[in-house]
């Protein structure tokens, strides 16, 4: 039905109406008039598929209200047709008011319906039911911004596309309310501002949304692009509303959509100016998301860490990809979330794209993290959280965990740490805490358009003629098989969907190993020049249940010690750790330059005590001559540094 519904939302009429206004060519306006008249004639009130869901007339009448002022003056728009359109609009508003999605889809469906009632009641106050519709829509919008949006500003359905959709919905509501002298409650404006702040941090440096959770390609109102895959114009409109240039996230925008909302939007946007993209670390505690943004030698680096669960209600738009990653560097996406593709009509594809194997995480014993029942429901759910987030001048770290594999015969808790080392490379440390043998598949979803080339210890992935790419090297594996799967259909693996209904082959790096838990495995993920892909080398040795890793680069050597538990001593290469993780950098002479110790009670470096504490804590030394200092855990605050 989605394919049938969307043309009858009439969002494309805004393009025709704008063309008429800009070019003065009346044929565009006449086409709008003809399509309105034909649709009303062919869709009697209450008859047919376009009256099944209240969201459909809601989106349709929103489009009408924005389009009609641009075509009302056409000779073809006769008084009789004007009356016909008004009667249809009123009938659709009545249908919405009588059939609100209070129980079936009390999510973005309800928000869109409330917005339509509020806008109709505000824009057409002469209608008998206008005041009732306006106040009913207002009440829902004011209530649902608390129910559907977390205190961290992220929409609760575990979908960043629906987050952007909700931003658009509330942006329109606030602008209509304030321009008509009927402002919404302060909690709405404050909530919208938090949502825009979150979006400005989460958006990729190229202006595209991460593929976290479902995306159906829809919009509340099409004032520019047909979907919200890119959000540069949406952020520009938000920046104008709040007069905050930083909400533009450093993205270029022409004000194309804002021009529909304010007559002087383009000049106002020029006066507002732009700000640089946000840099630093930001955590979203309610959504269990964390993002790290850095600029390295002029290159924008971006990493998203998803420790989220299935989202609110039945988890219908959440994916079973907990502890998944997305990575961006050198102007392109390198590690991707695979997206959505379709909701209905292709159950095997729906299961793949929302399943664990379409995400950069770990699959145990061939089981997804959650078992689906219907395309929008799950038989099992898991609990997840961000354990800690640390930030210092040289390091950015986030750790998350989930209990999805607690349902296995030999239960396992998966804990993952993503550590950025000065923005130069990321370390992905996976701890599988449990007992007994398991088969683990470590997956990295390489972005579509990359070609994977085997190198010692891993792969180098880049477009065929590109100078830069991503080096992926594993550490701690024994008797593992490593393969790259692209465009497979039996079973489905190695596909990416960047827009609803579209899919294309994309390489998936899969390392499979039969192992005994507890176990620690590490991957180094380094954006680098193709010619330098052999200059970064990784060595590793298992030490009990833990792992010692050495990363050699030109001019530096990094030592990494990883333990499955903070209270287990780990000693290797003259270094002793009682803690979870140690990263230490040495120069060419072997002199210690800096280190980060996570949940450490003790660190001894060739006999010298670097850390000695009564209990576990996080410590860093950022310069050779400085002593170790405690690092504050930002996991509960979500604070950032500029």
Coordinates of C-alpha atoms in Angstrom, one line a residue:
X1 CA 0.0 0.0 0.0
X2 CA 2.9 2.4 0.6
X3 CA 3.6 2.7 -3.1
X4 CA -0.1 3.4 -3.7
X5 CA -0.5 5.8 -0.8
X6 CA 2.5 8.1 -1.4
X7 CA 1.4 9.7 -4.7
X8 CA -1.9 10.5 -3.1
X9 CA -0.2 12.4 -0.3
X10 CA 0.2 15.1 -3.1
X11 CA 3.6 16.2 -1.8
X12 CA 4.8 16.4 -5.4
X13 CA 2.3 19.2 -6.0
X14 CA 4.6 21.5 -4.0
X15 CA 7.2 21.1 -6.8
X16 CA 4.7 22.0 -9.5
X17 CA 3.3 25.0 -7.5
X18 CA 6.8 26.3 -6.8
X19 CA 7.7 26.0 -10.5
X20 CA 4.6 28.0 -11.3
X21 CA 5.5 30.7 -8.8
X22 CA 9.1 30.9 -9.9
X23 CA 8.7 30.7 -13.7
X24 CA 5.3 32.3 -14.1
X25 CA 4.3 29.4 -16.3
X26 CA 0.6 28.8 -15.6
X27 CA 0.8 25.3 -17.0
X28 CA 2.4 24.1 -13.7
X29 CA -0.4 25.6 -11.7
X30 CA -3.1 24.2 -14.0
X31 CA -1.6 20.7 -13.5
X32 CA -2.0 21.2 -9.7
X33 CA -5.6 22.2 -10.1
X34 CA -6.4 19.3 -12.5
X35 CA -4.8 16.7 -10.1
X36 CA -6.7 18.1 -7.1
X37 CA -10.0 17.9 -9.0
X38 CA -9.5 14.4 -10.3
X39 CA -8.4 13.1 -7.0
X40 CA -11.4 14.4 -5.2
X41 CA -13.7 12.9 -7.9
X42 CA -12.0 9.5 -7.8
X43 CA -11.8 9.2 -4.0
X44 CA -15.2 9.8 -2.4
X45 CA -15.2 10.4 1.3
X46 CA -14.5 7.3 3.3
X47 CA -14.2 5.0 0.2
X48 CA -11.0 3.3 -0.9
X49 CA -7.4 2.8 0.4
X50 CA -6.7 6.5 0.9
X51 CA -9.0 6.6 3.9
X52 CA -7.6 3.5 5.7
X53 CA -4.9 5.3 7.7
X54 CA -5.5 8.7 9.2
X55 CA -1.9 9.7 8.6
X56 CA -2.6 9.7 4.8
X57 CA -5.2 12.4 4.8
X58 CA -3.1 14.3 7.4
X59 CA -0.1 14.5 5.1
X60 CA -2.4 15.2 2.1
X61 CA -4.1 18.2 3.6
X62 CA -0.8 19.6 4.9
X63 CA 0.4 19.5 1.3
X64 CA -2.8 21.2 0.1
X65 CA -2.5 24.0 2.7
X66 CA 1.0 24.9 1.5
X67 CA 0.2 24.6 -2.2
X68 CA -3.2 26.2 -2.5
X69 CA -2.1 29.8 -2.0
X70 CA 0.1 29.5 -5.0
X71 CA -2.7 28.3 -7.4
X72 CA -5.9 29.9 -6.1
X73 CA -5.6 32.8 -8.6
X74 CA -5.6 30.5 -11.7
X75 CA -8.7 30.8 -13.9
X76 CA -9.1 27.1 -13.8
X77 CA -9.5 27.2 -10.1
X78 CA -13.2 28.2 -10.2
X79 CA -15.3 29.1 -7.2
X80 CA -17.1 25.8 -7.6
X81 CA -13.8 23.9 -7.5
X82 CA -12.7 26.0 -4.6
X83 CA -15.8 24.9 -2.7
X84 CA -15.2 21.3 -3.7
X85 CA -11.6 21.4 -2.4
X86 CA -12.7 23.0 0.9
X87 CA -15.4 20.3 1.4
X88 CA -12.9 17.6 0.8
X89 CA -10.4 19.2 3.1
X90 CA -13.0 19.4 5.9
X91 CA -14.1 15.8 5.4
X92 CA -10.5 14.7 5.7
X93 CA -9.9 16.7 8.9
X94 CA -13.1 15.2 10.4
X95 CA -11.9 11.7 9.4
X96 CA -8.6 12.3 11.2
X97 CA -10.2 13.7 14.3
X98 CA -12.5 10.6 14.5
X99 CA -9.8 8.1 13.8
X100 CA -6.6 9.2 15.6
X101 CA -3.8 6.6 15.9
X102 CA -4.1 6.6 19.7
X103 CA -3.8 2.8 19.9
X104 CA -2.7 1.3 16.6
X105 CA 0.3 3.6 15.8
X106 CA 0.8 6.1 18.6
X107 CA 4.2 7.2 17.2
X108 CA 4.9 9.4 14.2
X109 CA 1.5 8.6 12.8
X110 CA -0.1 10.3 15.7
X111 CA 2.2 13.2 15.5
X112 CA 1.4 13.8 11.8
X113 CA -2.3 13.6 12.5
X114 CA -2.0 16.1 15.4
X115 CA 0.0 18.4 13.2
X116 CA -2.6 18.4 10.5
X117 CA -5.4 19.2 13.0
X118 CA -3.4 22.0 14.5
X119 CA -2.5 23.5 11.2
X120 CA -6.0 23.3 9.7
X121 CA -7.5 24.8 12.8
X122 CA -5.0 27.6 12.9
X123 CA -4.9 28.4 9.2
X124 CA -8.7 28.2 8.6
X125 CA -10.3 29.6 11.8
X126 CA -13.6 30.3 10.0
X127 CA -14.4 26.6 10.0
X128 CA -16.9 25.5 12.6
X129 CA -14.6 22.9 14.1
X130 CA -11.4 24.9 13.7
X131 CA -10.9 25.7 17.4
X132 CA -11.6 22.2 18.5
X133 CA -9.2 20.7 15.9
X134 CA -6.5 23.3 16.8
X135 CA -6.7 22.6 20.5
X136 CA -6.9 18.9 20.1
X137 CA -3.8 18.9 17.9
X138 CA -2.0 21.2 20.3
X139 CA -2.7 19.0 23.3
X140 CA -1.3 15.9 21.5
X141 CA 1.8 17.7 20.2
X142 CA 2.5 19.0 23.7
X143 CA 2.0 15.6 25.3
X144 CA 3.8 13.5 22.8
X145 CA 7.1 15.4 22.7
X146 CA 7.6 14.1 26.2
X147 CA 6.3 10.6 25.5
X148 CA 8.1 10.1 22.2
X149 CA 11.4 12.0 22.7
X150 CA 14.0 11.3 25.3
X151 CA 15.5 13.9 27.6
X152 CA 18.7 13.6 25.4
X153 CA 16.7 14.9 22.4
X154 CA 16.6 11.6 20.5
X155 CA 13.3 10.1 19.2
X156 CA 12.5 6.9 21.1
X157 CA 11.7 4.5 18.3
X158 CA 15.4 3.6 17.7
X159 CA 15.3 5.1 14.2
X160 CA 17.3 8.2 13.2
X161 CA 15.2 8.6 10.1
X162 CA 12.0 8.9 12.2
X163 CA 14.0 11.2 14.5
X164 CA 14.4 13.6 11.5
X165 CA 10.8 13.1 10.5
X166 CA 9.7 14.1 14.0
X167 CA 12.0 17.2 13.9
X168 CA 10.3 18.2 10.7
X169 CA 6.9 17.7 12.2
X170 CA 7.6 19.8 15.3
X171 CA 9.5 22.5 13.3
X172 CA 6.4 23.0 11.2
X173 CA 4.2 23.1 14.3
X174 CA 6.3 25.7 16.1
X175 CA 6.6 27.9 13.0
X176 CA 2.9 27.8 12.3
X177 CA 2.0 28.5 15.9
X178 CA 4.4 31.4 16.3
X179 CA 3.6 33.1 13.0
X180 CA -0.1 32.9 13.8
X181 CA 0.2 34.2 17.4
X182 CA -0.8 30.9 19.1
X183 CA 2.5 29.6 20.5
X184 CA 2.8 26.0 21.8
X185 CA 3.8 25.3 25.3
X186 CA 7.5 26.1 26.1
X187 CA 8.3 22.4 26.5
X188 CA 7.7 21.9 22.8
X189 CA 10.1 24.6 21.7
X190 CA 12.7 23.4 24.2
X191 CA 12.2 19.8 23.1
X192 CA 12.6 20.7 19.4
X193 CA 15.8 22.6 20.1
X194 CA 17.2 19.5 21.8
X195 CA 16.2 17.3 18.9
X196 CA 18.0 19.7 16.5
X197 CA 21.1 19.7 18.6
X198 CA 21.1 15.9 18.6
X199 CA 20.6 15.8 14.8
X200 CA 23.5 18.3 14.3
X201 CA 25.8 16.0 16.2
X202 CA 24.6 12.7 14.7
X203 CA 24.5 13.7 11.0
X204 CA 27.5 12.6 9.0
X205 CA 29.9 15.2 7.7
X206 CA 28.4 14.8 4.2
X207 CA 24.9 15.8 5.5
X208 CA 23.4 12.3 5.3
X209 CA 21.6 10.5 8.1
X210 CA 23.1 7.4 9.7
X211 CA 21.1 4.3 8.9
X212 CA 20.2 3.5 12.5
X213 CA 16.8 1.7 12.5
X214 CA 14.1 1.8 10.0
X215 CA 13.7 4.5 7.2
X216 CA 10.6 4.6 5.0
X217 CA 11.7 7.6 2.8
X218 CA 8.6 9.7 3.9
X219 CA 8.3 13.3 4.9
X220 CA 5.8 15.3 6.8
X221 CA 5.8 17.9 4.1
X222 CA 8.0 18.0 1.0
X223 CA 9.4 21.4 0.7
X224 CA 12.6 20.3 -1.0
X225 CA 14.2 16.9 -1.4
X226 CA 11.7 14.0 -1.7
X227 CA 13.1 12.3 1.5
X228 CA 15.1 13.0 4.6
X229 CA 18.2 11.0 3.6
X230 CA 20.0 14.3 3.7
X231 CA 19.1 16.8 6.4
X232 CA 21.2 19.9 5.6
X233 CA 18.1 22.0 4.6
X234 CA 16.1 20.8 7.6
X235 CA 19.0 21.8 9.9
X236 CA 19.2 25.2 8.2
X237 CA 15.5 25.8 8.9
X238 CA 16.0 24.8 12.5
X239 CA 19.1 27.1 12.8
X240 CA 16.9 30.0 11.5
X241 CA 14.1 29.3 14.0
X242 CA 16.5 29.3 16.9
X243 CA 19.0 31.8 15.5
X244 CA 21.9 29.3 16.2
X245 CA 24.3 28.9 13.3
X246 CA 25.9 25.9 15.0
X247 CA 22.7 23.9 14.4
X248 CA 23.7 23.9 10.7
X249 CA 26.4 21.4 11.6
X250 CA 28.9 23.1 9.3
X251 CA 26.8 21.9 6.3
X252 CA 26.2 24.1 3.2
X253 CA 22.5 24.8 2.5
X254 CA 20.7 27.2 0.2
X255 CA 17.6 27.8 2.3
X256 CA 15.4 26.1 -0.3
X257 CA 13.1 24.7 2.3
X258 CA 13.3 27.6 4.7
X259 CA 12.0 29.8 1.9
X260 CA 8.6 28.1 2.2
X261 CA 8.5 29.0 5.9
X262 CA 9.7 32.6 5.9
X263 CA 9.6 35.0 2.9
X264 CA 13.0 36.4 3.7
X265 CA 14.6 33.1 4.7
X266 CA 17.5 33.1 2.2
X267 CA 18.7 36.5 3.2
X268 CA 18.2 35.7 6.9
X269 CA 20.3 32.5 6.4
X270 CA 23.1 34.5 4.8
X271 CA 23.1 36.9 7.7
X272 CA 23.1 34.1 10.3
X273 CA 26.1 32.6 8.6
X274 CA 27.5 29.2 9.3
X275 CA 29.6 27.6 12.0
X276 CA 32.1 24.8 11.9
X277 CA 31.0 21.2 12.4
X278 CA 30.8 20.1 16.0
X279 CA 33.9 18.3 17.2
X280 CA 34.5 16.1 20.3
X281 CA 32.4 13.4 21.9
X282 CA 28.7 13.4 22.5
X283 CA 26.6 10.7 24.2
X284 CA 22.8 10.4 24.1
X285 CA 22.0 8.5 27.3
X286 CA 18.4 7.6 26.6
X287 CA 19.1 6.4 23.1
X288 CA 22.3 4.6 24.1
X289 CA 24.1 6.3 21.2
X290 CA 27.5 8.0 21.2
X291 CA 29.3 9.9 18.4
X292 CA 32.9 11.1 18.1
X293 CA 33.8 13.8 15.6
X294 CA 37.3 15.0 15.0
X295 CA 39.3 16.8 12.4
X296 CA 42.6 15.1 11.6
X297 CA 45.0 16.9 9.2
X298 CA 42.1 18.7 7.7
X299 CA 40.0 15.6 7.3
X300 CA 36.6 15.2 9.0
X301 CA 36.4 11.9 11.0
X302 CA 33.1 10.7 12.4
X303 CA 32.3 7.5 14.3
X304 CA 28.9 6.4 15.6
X305 CA 28.5 3.8 18.3
X306 CA 25.1 2.3 18.6
X307 CA 24.3 0.5 21.9
X308 CA 20.6 1.0 21.6
X309 CA 17.8 -1.4 22.2
X310 CA 14.7 -2.0 20.0
X311 CA 13.1 1.3 20.9
X312 CA 9.7 2.1 22.4
X313 CA 6.4 0.3 21.9
X314 CA 6.8 -3.1 20.2
X315 CA 10.2 -2.1 18.8
X316 CA 8.7 -2.1 15.3
X317 CA 11.3 0.3 13.8
X318 CA 14.3 -0.9 15.7
X319 CA 17.0 -3.2 14.4
X320 CA 18.8 -6.1 16.1
X321 CA 22.2 -4.5 15.6
X322 CA 23.4 -3.6 19.1
X323 CA 27.0 -2.4 19.5
X324 CA 27.1 -1.6 15.7
X325 CA 29.4 1.0 14.2
X326 CA 29.4 3.5 11.4
X327 CA 32.7 5.1 10.4
X328 CA 33.4 8.1 8.0
X329 CA 36.7 9.5 6.9
X330 CA 38.4 11.0 3.7
X331 CA 35.0 12.3 2.5
X332 CA 33.2 9.0 2.4
X333 CA 31.4 6.4 4.5
X334 CA 33.6 3.5 5.3
X335 CA 31.7 1.2 7.6
X336 CA 27.9 1.4 7.2
X337 CA 24.6 0.3 8.8
X338 CA 22.9 -1.5 5.9
X339 CA 19.6 0.4 6.1
X340 CA 16.0 -0.9 5.6
X341 CA 15.1 -1.7 2.0
X342 CA 11.4 -2.6 2.4
X343 CA 8.8 -3.3 5.1
X344 CA 6.4 -5.7 3.4
X345 CA 6.3 -8.1 0.5
X346 CA 9.8 -9.6 0.9
X347 CA 10.0 -11.3 4.3
X348 CA 13.5 -12.7 3.8
X349 CA 14.9 -9.3 2.9
X350 CA 13.1 -7.6 5.8
X351 CA 14.6 -10.2 8.1
X352 CA 18.1 -9.6 6.8
X353 CA 18.1 -5.8 6.9
X354 CA 16.7 -5.6 10.4
X355 CA 18.7 -8.6 11.6
X356 CA 22.1 -8.7 13.3
X357 CA 24.0 -9.8 10.1
X358 CA 23.3 -6.5 8.5
X359 CA 25.2 -4.6 11.2
X360 CA 28.8 -4.3 12.3
X361 CA 28.7 -6.3 15.4
X362 CA 29.1 -9.9 16.6
X363 CA 26.8 -12.9 15.9
X364 CA 27.1 -15.8 18.3
X365 CA 26.2 -19.4 17.4
X366 CA 24.3 -18.3 14.3
X367 CA 21.7 -16.5 16.4
X368 CA 20.4 -12.9 15.8
X369 CA 20.4 -10.7 18.9
X370 CA 16.5 -10.8 18.8
X371 CA 14.0 -13.1 17.2
X372 CA 11.4 -11.5 14.9
X373 CA 7.7 -12.5 14.7
X374 CA 6.1 -10.0 12.3
X375 CA 7.7 -7.3 10.2
X376 CA 7.2 -4.9 13.1
X377 CA 7.4 -7.1 16.2
X378 CA 9.9 -9.2 18.0
X379 CA 9.5 -12.4 20.1
X380 CA 12.5 -11.5 22.2
X381 CA 14.1 -8.3 23.4
X382 CA 17.4 -7.5 25.0
X383 CA 18.7 -4.9 27.5
X384 CA 21.6 -2.7 26.6
X385 CA 23.5 0.3 27.9
X386 CA 26.5 2.6 27.4
X387 CA 28.8 1.5 30.2
X388 CA 31.2 4.5 30.0
X389 CA 32.4 7.3 27.8
X390 CA 35.8 8.9 28.3
X391 CA 37.4 11.8 26.6
X392 CA 40.9 13.4 26.8
X393 CA 43.0 15.4 24.4
X394 CA 44.4 12.3 22.8
X395 CA 41.7 9.7 23.3
X396 CA 37.9 9.2 22.9
X397 CA 36.4 6.0 24.3
X398 CA 32.9 4.5 24.5
X399 CA 32.0 1.1 26.0
X400 CA 28.6 -0.6 25.6
X401 CA 27.1 -4.0 26.4
X402 CA 24.0 -6.1 25.9
X403 CA 22.5 -9.3 27.2
X404 CA 21.0 -10.6 24.0
X405 CA 23.0 -13.8 24.1
X406 CA 21.9 -14.5 27.7
X407 CA 19.3 -16.7 26.1
X408 CA 21.9 -19.2 24.8
X409 CA 22.5 -22.5 26.5
X410 CA 25.8 -21.1 27.7
X411 CA 24.9 -17.4 28.2
X412 CA 27.3 -14.7 27.0
X413 CA 27.3 -11.0 27.7
X414 CA 28.9 -9.0 24.8
X415 CA 30.8 -5.9 25.8
X416 CA 32.4 -3.7 23.1
X417 CA 34.8 -0.7 23.4
X418 CA 35.5 1.7 20.6
X419 CA 38.7 3.7 21.2
X420 CA 39.8 6.6 19.0
X421 CA 43.5 7.2 19.2
X422 CA 44.0 10.8 18.4
X423 CA 41.5 10.4 15.5
X424 CA 44.2 8.5 13.6
X425 CA 42.7 5.1 14.0
X426 CA 40.0 3.2 16.0
X427 CA 40.4 0.1 18.1
X428 CA 37.3 -2.1 18.4
X429 CA 37.7 -4.3 21.4
X430 CA 35.1 -7.1 21.8
X431 CA 34.8 -9.0 25.1
X432 CA 32.6 -12.1 25.2
X433 CA 32.0 -12.7 28.8
X434 CA 30.6 -16.2 29.7
X435 CA 31.6 -19.8 29.8
X436 CA 31.8 -22.6 27.3
X437 CA 32.5 -22.9 23.6
X438 CA 30.8 -20.7 21.0
X439 CA 31.1 -19.8 17.3
X440 CA 31.5 -16.1 16.8
X441 CA 31.1 -14.1 13.6
X442 CA 32.8 -10.7 13.8
X443 CA 31.1 -8.5 11.1
X444 CA 32.1 -5.2 9.5
X445 CA 29.7 -3.9 6.9
X446 CA 32.0 -2.1 4.4
X447 CA 30.2 0.7 2.6
X448 CA 28.8 0.2 -0.9
X449 CA 31.3 1.2 -3.6
X450 CA 34.3 0.0 -1.7
X451 CA 36.4 -2.9 -2.9
X452 CA 38.1 -5.1 -0.4
X453 CA 41.7 -6.2 -1.0
X454 CA 43.4 -8.8 1.2
X455 CA 46.4 -7.7 3.1
X456 CA 48.4 -9.6 5.8
X457 CA 46.1 -9.9 8.8
X458 CA 43.0 -8.3 7.3
X459 CA 41.7 -6.2 4.4
X460 CA 42.1 -2.8 2.8
X461 CA 38.8 -1.4 1.5
X462 CA 38.6 1.6 -0.9
X463 CA 36.9 2.6 -4.2
X464 CA 38.9 1.2 -7.1
X465 CA 40.7 4.4 -8.1
X466 CA 40.7 6.1 -4.7
X467 CA 43.9 7.1 -2.9
X468 CA 42.4 6.7 0.6
X469 CA 40.5 3.8 2.2
X470 CA 40.1 1.8 5.4
X471 CA 42.6 -0.7 6.8
X472 CA 41.0 -3.4 8.9
X473 CA 43.4 -5.7 10.9
X474 CA 42.3 -8.4 13.4
X475 CA 44.2 -9.4 16.6
X476 CA 43.8 -12.3 18.9
X477 CA 42.4 -14.8 16.4
X478 CA 43.5 -18.4 16.0
X479 CA 42.2 -20.8 13.3
X480 CA 39.7 -18.2 12.2
X481 CA 38.4 -17.9 8.7
X482 CA 38.1 -14.4 7.1
X483 CA 36.0 -13.8 4.0
X484 CA 34.4 -10.9 2.2
X485 CA 30.8 -11.5 1.0
X486 CA 29.2 -9.2 -1.6
X487 CA 25.7 -9.5 -3.0
X488 CA 25.0 -13.0 -1.8
X489 CA 21.4 -14.3 -1.9
X490 CA 21.5 -17.8 -0.3
X491 CA 21.9 -16.8 2.5
X492 CA 21.4 -13.1 2.1
X493 CA 24.5 -11.2 3.0
X494 CA 26.4 -8.2 1.6
X495 CA 23.7 -5.7 0.6
X496 CA 23.1 -2.0 1.4
X497 CA 20.0 0.1 1.2
X498 CA 20.4 3.9 1.3
X499 CA 16.8 4.7 0.4
X500 CA 13.5 2.8 0.8
X501 CA 12.9 0.3 -2.0
X502 CA 16.5 0.5 -3.2
X503 CA 19.3 -2.0 -2.5
X504 CA 22.8 -2.7 -4.0
X505 CA 25.6 -5.1 -3.3
X506 CA 28.2 -4.0 -0.7
X507 CA 31.1 -6.0 0.8
X508 CA 30.8 -7.5 4.3
X509 CA 34.0 -8.6 6.1
X510 CA 33.2 -11.7 8.2
X511 CA 35.7 -13.3 10.5
X512 CA 34.5 -16.6 12.0
X513 CA 36.1 -18.4 14.9
X514 CA 35.2 -21.2 17.3
X515 CA 36.3 -20.0 20.6
X516 CA 36.1 -20.5 24.4
X517 CA 34.6 -17.8 26.5
X518 CA 35.5 -15.6 28.1
X519 CA 37.4 -14.2 25.1
X520 CA 38.8 -10.9 23.9
X521 CA 39.3 -10.0 20.2
X522 CA 40.4 -6.7 18.7
X523 CA 40.2 -5.0 15.3
X524 CA 42.2 -2.0 14.3
X525 CA 40.3 0.3 11.9
X526 CA 42.6 2.8 10.3
X527 CA 41.7 5.4 7.5
X528 CA 44.9 5.6 5.5
X529 CA 46.5 6.3 2.2
X530 CA 46.5 3.3 -0.1
X531 CA 50.2 3.5 -0.5
X532 CA 50.7 3.3 3.3
X533 CA 48.4 0.3 3.9
X534 CA 51.4 -2.0 4.6
X535 CA 53.1 0.4 7.0
X536 CA 50.7 -0.2 9.9
X537 CA 51.3 -3.6 11.4
X538 CA 49.6 -5.4 14.2
X539 CA 51.0 -8.2 16.4
X540 CA 49.1 -10.0 19.2
X541 CA 49.5 -12.6 21.8
X542 CA 47.0 -14.2 24.2
X543 CA 47.8 -13.8 27.9
X544 CA 45.4 -16.1 29.8
X545 CA 41.9 -14.9 29.0
X546 CA 43.3 -11.5 28.0
X547 CA 45.1 -10.1 25.0
X548 CA 48.3 -8.1 24.3
X549 CA 48.4 -6.2 21.0
X550 CA 51.2 -4.2 19.5
X551 CA 50.5 -1.6 16.8
X552 CA 53.5 -0.4 14.9
X553 CA 53.4 2.7 12.7
X554 CA 56.1 5.0 11.3
X555 CA 57.8 6.6 14.4
X556 CA 55.6 5.1 17.1
X557 CA 54.7 1.8 18.7
X558 CA 51.5 1.4 20.7
X559 CA 50.9 -1.3 23.3
X560 CA 47.4 -2.4 24.1
X561 CA 46.4 -4.7 27.0
X562 CA 42.9 -6.0 27.1
X563 CA 41.4 -8.0 30.0
X564 CA 37.9 -9.6 30.1
X565 CA 37.5 -8.3 33.7
X566 CA 38.9 -5.4 35.6
X567 CA 40.1 -7.5 38.6
X568 CA 42.2 -9.9 36.6
X569 CA 46.0 -9.1 36.4
X570 CA 47.5 -9.1 32.9
X571 CA 51.2 -8.9 32.2
X572 CA 53.0 -8.7 28.9
X573 CA 56.2 -7.1 27.5
X574 CA 57.2 -5.8 30.9
X575 CA 53.9 -4.1 31.6
X576 CA 51.4 -5.1 34.3
X577 CA 47.8 -4.1 34.3
X578 CA 45.0 -4.7 36.8
X579 CA 42.1 -3.2 34.9
X580 CA 40.1 -3.6 31.7
X581 CA 42.2 -1.8 29.1
X582 CA 45.5 -0.1 28.6
X583 CA 46.7 1.9 25.6
X584 CA 50.2 3.2 25.7
X585 CA 52.3 5.0 23.1
X586 CA 56.0 4.8 22.8
X587 CA 58.5 6.7 20.6
X588 CA 61.2 5.1 18.5
X589 CA 63.4 4.7 21.6
X590 CA 60.7 2.9 23.5
X591 CA 60.1 5.8 25.8
X592 CA 56.5 6.1 27.1
X593 CA 54.8 9.1 25.6
X594 CA 51.2 8.8 26.8
X595 CA 48.7 6.3 28.0
X596 CA 45.0 5.6 28.9
X597 CA 44.1 3.1 31.5
X598 CA 40.5 2.0 31.8
X599 CA 39.0 0.7 35.1
X600 CA 42.5 0.3 36.4
X601 CA 43.7 -0.3 39.9
X602 CA 47.3 -0.7 39.0
X603 CA 49.6 -0.1 36.1
X604 CA 53.3 -0.9 36.3
X605 CA 55.6 0.1 33.4
X606 CA 58.8 -1.9 33.6
X607 CA 58.7 -1.8 37.3
X608 CA 57.6 1.9 37.6
X609 CA 54.1 2.4 39.2
X610 CA 52.1 4.6 36.8
X611 CA 48.8 4.0 38.6
X612 CA 48.1 2.6 42.0
X613 CA 44.6 3.0 43.5
X614 CA 42.3 1.4 46.0
X615 CA 39.6 0.8 43.4
X616 CA 39.1 0.7 39.7
X617 CA 39.3 4.1 37.9
X618 CA 40.1 5.7 34.5
X619 CA 43.5 7.3 34.2
X620 CA 45.4 9.2 31.4
X621 CA 48.8 10.7 30.9
X622 CA 48.8 12.9 27.9
X623 CA 52.4 14.1 27.9
X624 CA 55.7 12.4 28.7
X625 CA 56.6 14.7 31.6
X626 CA 53.1 14.7 33.3
X627 CA 51.8 12.4 35.9
X628 CA 48.7 10.2 35.4
X629 CA 45.4 12.0 36.0
X630 CA 41.9 10.7 36.6
X631 CA 39.6 10.9 33.6
X632 CA 35.9 11.7 34.2
X633 CA 33.3 9.3 33.0
X634 CA 30.9 11.1 30.7
X635 CA 28.5 8.2 30.3
X636 CA 25.8 9.7 32.6
X637 CA 26.1 13.3 31.4
X638 CA 26.6 13.1 27.7
X639 CA 28.7 16.3 27.8
X640 CA 31.0 17.2 24.9
X641 CA 34.1 19.2 24.3
X642 CA 34.5 21.7 21.5

